[in-house]
Coordinates of N, CA and C in Angstrom, one line a residue:
M1 N -27.5 -38.4 -21.7 CA -27.8 -37.0 -21.5 C -26.7 -36.1 -22.1
T2 N -27.0 -35.2 -22.9 CA -26.0 -34.3 -23.5 C -26.0 -32.9 -22.8
V3 N -24.8 -32.4 -22.5 CA -24.8 -31.1 -21.8 C -24.0 -30.2 -22.8
G4 N -24.7 -29.1 -23.1 CA -24.0 -28.1 -24.0 C -23.6 -26.9 -23.2
L5 N -22.5 -26.3 -23.7 CA -22.0 -25.1 -23.1 C -22.7 -23.9 -23.8
G6 N -23.5 -23.2 -23.1 CA -24.1 -22.0 -23.6 C -23.2 -20.8 -23.3
I7 N -23.4 -19.7 -24.0 CA -22.6 -18.5 -23.8 C -22.6 -18.0 -22.4
N8 N -23.8 -18.1 -21.7 CA -23.9 -17.7 -20.3 C -23.2 -18.6 -19.3
S9 N -22.9 -19.8 -19.7 CA -22.2 -20.7 -18.8 C -20.7 -20.6 -18.8
A10 N -20.2 -20.0 -19.8 CA -18.7 -19.8 -19.9 C -18.2 -18.8 -19.0
R11 N -17.0 -19.0 -18.5 CA -16.3 -18.1 -17.6 C -15.9 -16.8 -18.4
P12 N -16.0 -15.7 -17.8 CA -15.5 -14.5 -18.5 C -14.1 -14.6 -18.8
A13 N -13.7 -14.0 -19.9 CA -12.3 -14.0 -20.4 C -11.4 -13.3 -19.5
H14 N -11.8 -12.3 -18.9 CA -11.0 -11.4 -18.0 C -11.6 -11.2 -16.7
P15 N -10.8 -11.3 -15.6 CA -9.3 -11.4 -15.6 C -8.9 -12.9 -15.8
N16 N -7.7 -13.0 -16.2 CA -7.0 -14.3 -16.2 C -5.5 -14.2 -15.9
E17 N -4.9 -15.2 -15.5 CA -3.5 -15.1 -15.0 C -2.6 -14.9 -16.2
V18 N -2.9 -15.5 -17.4 CA -2.0 -15.3 -18.5 C -1.9 -13.8 -18.9
D19 N -3.0 -13.1 -19.0 CA -3.0 -11.7 -19.4 C -2.5 -10.8 -18.3
R20 N -2.7 -11.2 -17.1 CA -2.2 -10.4 -15.9 C -0.7 -10.4 -16.0
R21 N -0.1 -11.6 -16.3 CA 1.4 -11.7 -16.4 C 1.9 -11.0 -17.6
R22 N 1.1 -11.0 -18.7 CA 1.5 -10.3 -20.0 C 1.6 -8.8 -19.7
I23 N 0.6 -8.3 -19.0 CA 0.6 -6.9 -18.6 C 1.8 -6.6 -17.8
E24 N 2.0 -7.4 -16.8 CA 3.2 -7.2 -15.8 C 4.5 -7.1 -16.6
R25 N 4.7 -8.1 -17.5 CA 5.9 -8.1 -18.3 C 6.0 -6.9 -19.2
A26 N 4.9 -6.5 -19.9 CA 5.0 -5.4 -20.8 C 5.3 -4.1 -20.1
L27 N 4.8 -3.9 -18.9 CA 5.0 -2.6 -18.2 C 6.4 -2.5 -17.7
K28 N 7.2 -3.5 -17.8 CA 8.7 -3.3 -17.5 C 9.4 -2.5 -18.5
S29 N 8.8 -2.2 -19.6 CA 9.3 -1.4 -20.7 C 8.9 0.0 -20.7
R30 N 8.2 0.4 -19.6 CA 7.6 1.8 -19.6 C 8.7 2.9 -19.5
H31 N 8.3 4.1 -19.8 CA 9.3 5.2 -19.8 C 9.3 5.9 -18.5
R32 N 8.3 5.9 -17.7 CA 8.2 6.6 -16.4 C 8.3 5.6 -15.3
Y33 N 9.0 5.9 -14.2 CA 9.1 5.1 -13.0 C 9.6 3.7 -13.3
R34 N 10.6 3.6 -14.1 CA 11.1 2.2 -14.5 C 11.7 1.5 -13.3
Y35 N 12.1 2.3 -12.3 CA 12.9 1.7 -11.2 C 12.0 1.2 -10.1
V36 N 10.6 1.2 -10.2 CA 9.7 0.6 -9.2 C 8.9 -0.5 -9.9
S37 N 8.5 -1.4 -9.2 CA 7.7 -2.5 -9.7 C 6.2 -2.2 -9.7
A38 N 5.6 -2.3 -10.8 CA 4.1 -2.1 -10.9 C 3.5 -3.4 -10.4
S39 N 2.3 -3.2 -9.7 CA 1.6 -4.3 -9.3 C 0.3 -4.5 -10.1
I40 N 0.0 -5.6 -10.7 CA -1.1 -5.9 -11.5 C -2.1 -6.8 -10.7
T41 N -3.3 -6.4 -10.4 CA -4.2 -7.1 -9.7 C -5.4 -7.4 -10.5
A42 N -5.9 -8.7 -10.5 CA -7.1 -9.0 -11.2 C -8.3 -8.4 -10.4
V43 N -9.2 -7.8 -11.2 CA -10.4 -7.2 -10.7 C -11.6 -7.6 -11.6
G44 N -12.8 -7.5 -11.2 CA -13.9 -7.9 -12.0 C -13.8 -7.3 -13.4
G45 N -13.7 -8.1 -14.4 CA -13.7 -7.7 -15.8 C -12.4 -7.1 -16.3
G46 N -11.3 -7.2 -15.5 CA -10.0 -6.6 -15.9 C -8.9 -6.6 -14.9
Y47 N -8.2 -5.5 -14.9 CA -7.0 -5.4 -14.1 C -6.7 -4.0 -13.5
L48 N -6.2 -4.0 -12.3 CA -5.9 -2.7 -11.7 C -4.3 -2.7 -11.7
V49 N -3.8 -1.5 -12.1 CA -2.4 -1.3 -12.1 C -2.1 -0.3 -11.0
E50 N -1.2 -0.7 -10.1 CA -0.7 0.2 -9.0 C 0.8 0.2 -9.0
S51 N 1.3 1.3 -8.4 CA 2.7 1.5 -8.3 C 3.1 2.4 -7.1
P52 N 4.3 2.2 -6.6 CA 4.7 3.2 -5.5 C 4.8 4.6 -6.2
C53 N 4.5 5.6 -5.4 CA 4.5 7.0 -5.9 C 5.8 7.6 -5.7
C54 N 6.7 7.4 -6.6 CA 8.1 7.9 -6.5 C 8.2 9.4 -6.6
S55 N 7.3 10.1 -7.3 CA 7.4 11.5 -7.5 C 6.9 12.3 -6.3
R56 N 6.1 11.6 -5.4 CA 5.5 12.1 -4.2 C 4.5 13.2 -4.6
N57 N 4.1 13.2 -5.9 CA 3.0 14.2 -6.3 C 1.7 13.8 -5.7
I58 N 1.4 12.5 -5.6 CA 0.1 12.0 -5.2 C 0.2 11.6 -3.7
D59 N 1.2 10.9 -3.4 CA 1.3 10.4 -2.0 C 2.7 10.9 -1.5
I60 N 2.7 11.8 -0.6 CA 4.0 12.4 -0.1 C 4.9 11.3 0.5
Q61 N 4.3 10.2 1.1 CA 5.1 9.2 1.7 C 5.6 8.1 0.7
G62 N 5.2 8.3 -0.6 CA 5.6 7.3 -1.6 C 4.9 6.0 -1.6
G63 N 3.7 6.0 -1.0 CA 2.9 4.7 -0.9 C 2.4 4.3 -2.3
L64 N 1.7 3.2 -2.3 CA 1.2 2.5 -3.5 C 0.0 3.4 -3.9
I65 N 0.0 3.8 -5.2 CA -1.1 4.5 -5.8 C -1.7 3.8 -7.0
E66 N -3.0 4.1 -7.3 CA -3.6 3.5 -8.4 C -3.2 4.2 -9.7
V67 N -2.7 3.5 -10.7 CA -2.2 4.1 -11.9 C -3.2 4.0 -13.0
A68 N -3.8 2.8 -13.2 CA -4.7 2.6 -14.3 C -5.7 1.5 -14.0
L69 N -6.9 1.5 -14.6 CA -7.8 0.5 -14.5 C -8.1 0.0 -15.9
L70 N -7.9 -1.3 -16.2 CA -8.1 -1.8 -17.5 C -9.3 -2.7 -17.5
H71 N -10.4 -2.4 -18.2 CA -11.6 -3.2 -18.2 C -11.9 -3.7 -19.6
H72 N -12.1 -5.0 -19.7 CA -12.4 -5.6 -21.0 C -14.0 -5.6 -21.1
D73 N -14.5 -4.9 -22.1 CA -15.9 -4.9 -22.4 C -16.2 -6.0 -23.4
S74 N -16.7 -7.1 -22.9 CA -17.0 -8.3 -23.8 C -18.0 -8.1 -24.9
A75 N -18.9 -7.2 -24.6 CA -19.9 -6.9 -25.7 C -19.3 -6.2 -26.9
S76 N -18.4 -5.3 -26.7 CA -17.8 -4.6 -27.8 C -16.4 -5.2 -28.2
A77 N -15.9 -6.1 -27.4 CA -14.6 -6.7 -27.5 C -13.5 -5.6 -27.5
C78 N -13.7 -4.6 -26.6 CA -12.7 -3.6 -26.5 C -12.2 -3.4 -25.1
W79 N -11.0 -2.9 -25.0 CA -10.4 -2.6 -23.7 C -10.7 -1.1 -23.4
K80 N -11.3 -0.9 -22.2 CA -11.5 0.5 -21.8 C -10.4 0.8 -20.7
V81 N -9.7 1.9 -21.0 CA -8.6 2.3 -20.1 C -9.0 3.5 -19.3
F82 N -8.9 3.4 -18.0 CA -9.3 4.5 -17.1 C -8.1 5.0 -16.4
R83 N -8.0 6.3 -16.2 CA -7.0 6.9 -15.4 C -7.6 7.4 -14.1
K84 N -6.8 7.5 -13.1 CA -7.3 7.9 -11.8 C -7.1 9.4 -11.7
D85 N -8.2 10.1 -11.4 CA -8.2 11.5 -11.0 C -8.0 11.5 -9.5
H86 N -6.8 11.7 -9.0 CA -6.5 11.6 -7.6 C -7.1 12.7 -6.8
R87 N -7.3 13.8 -7.4 CA -7.9 15.0 -6.6 C -9.3 14.7 -6.3
Q88 N -10.0 14.1 -7.3 CA -11.5 13.9 -7.1 C -11.7 12.4 -6.6
C89 N -10.7 11.6 -6.6 CA -10.8 10.2 -6.2 C -11.8 9.4 -7.0
V90 N -11.7 9.6 -8.4 CA -12.6 8.9 -9.3 C -11.8 8.4 -10.5
W91 N -12.3 7.4 -11.1 CA -11.7 6.9 -12.4 C -12.4 7.6 -13.5
K92 N -11.6 8.0 -14.5 CA -12.1 8.7 -15.7 C -11.7 7.9 -16.9
L93 N -12.6 7.7 -17.8 CA -12.3 7.0 -19.1 C -11.3 7.8 -19.9
H94 N -10.2 7.1 -20.2 CA -9.1 7.8 -21.0 C -9.3 7.4 -22.5
S95 N -9.4 6.1 -22.8 CA -9.5 5.6 -24.2 C -10.0 4.2 -24.3
T96 N -10.3 3.8 -25.5 CA -10.6 2.4 -25.7 C -9.7 1.8 -26.8
H97 N -9.5 0.5 -26.7 CA -8.6 -0.1 -27.7 C -9.1 -1.5 -28.0
R98 N -8.8 -2.0 -29.2 CA -9.1 -3.4 -29.6 C -8.2 -4.4 -29.0
R99 N -6.9 -4.1 -28.9 CA -5.9 -5.0 -28.5 C -5.3 -4.7 -27.2
L100 N -5.0 -5.7 -26.4 CA -4.3 -5.5 -25.1 C -2.9 -4.9 -25.3
A101 N -2.2 -5.2 -26.4 CA -0.9 -4.7 -26.7 C -1.0 -3.2 -26.9
A102 N -2.0 -2.7 -27.5 CA -2.2 -1.2 -27.6 C -2.3 -0.5 -26.3
V103 N -3.0 -1.2 -25.3 CA -3.2 -0.7 -24.0 C -1.8 -0.6 -23.3
T104 N -1.1 -1.6 -23.3 CA 0.2 -1.6 -22.6 C 1.2 -0.6 -23.3
D105 N 1.1 -0.5 -24.6 CA 1.9 0.5 -25.3 C 1.6 1.9 -24.8
L106 N 0.3 2.2 -24.7 CA -0.1 3.5 -24.2 C 0.4 3.7 -22.8
L107 N 0.3 2.7 -21.9 CA 0.7 2.9 -20.5 C 2.2 3.0 -20.4
N108 N 2.9 2.3 -21.3 CA 4.4 2.4 -21.3 C 4.9 3.8 -21.8
A109 N 4.3 4.4 -22.8 CA 4.7 5.7 -23.3 C 4.1 6.8 -22.4
D110 N 2.9 6.8 -22.1 CA 2.2 7.8 -21.2 C 2.6 9.2 -21.7
P111 N 2.4 9.6 -22.9 CA 2.8 10.9 -23.4 C 2.2 12.1 -22.7
E112 N 1.0 11.9 -22.2 CA 0.4 13.0 -21.5 C 0.6 13.0 -20.0
R113 N 1.4 12.0 -19.5 CA 1.7 11.8 -18.1 C 0.4 11.8 -17.2
V114 N -0.6 11.1 -17.6 CA -1.8 11.0 -16.9 C -1.9 9.7 -16.1
F115 N -1.1 8.7 -16.4 CA -1.1 7.5 -15.6 C 0.0 7.5 -14.6
W116 N 1.3 7.6 -15.0 CA 2.4 7.5 -14.1 C 2.7 9.0 -13.7
Q117 N 2.1 9.4 -12.6 CA 2.2 10.7 -12.1 C 3.3 10.8 -11.0

């Protein structure tokens, strides 16, 4: 008896430990809040980036806040990057990218200061 692997039987590509660690390493080069450690958690279809709130703009007590949600859309082979609107407590689509490196470059630079608040 021969067993074939169909597309539906394969595990989703994301999340995985290799890319989670890749994101974790890449975010050590960020421009904002370099002195705190970001936490990267695997979630369905991607990764959640959290960090202590050093500015106290979001959490007065400096607790852990959601920074970004990275979701890999397997149908389009793109990364969707969401930013957290802390006032409304909702995720908002920020941008899409073909490569994970482009996502981490965006998070590291954060020119609009929408992720590391």
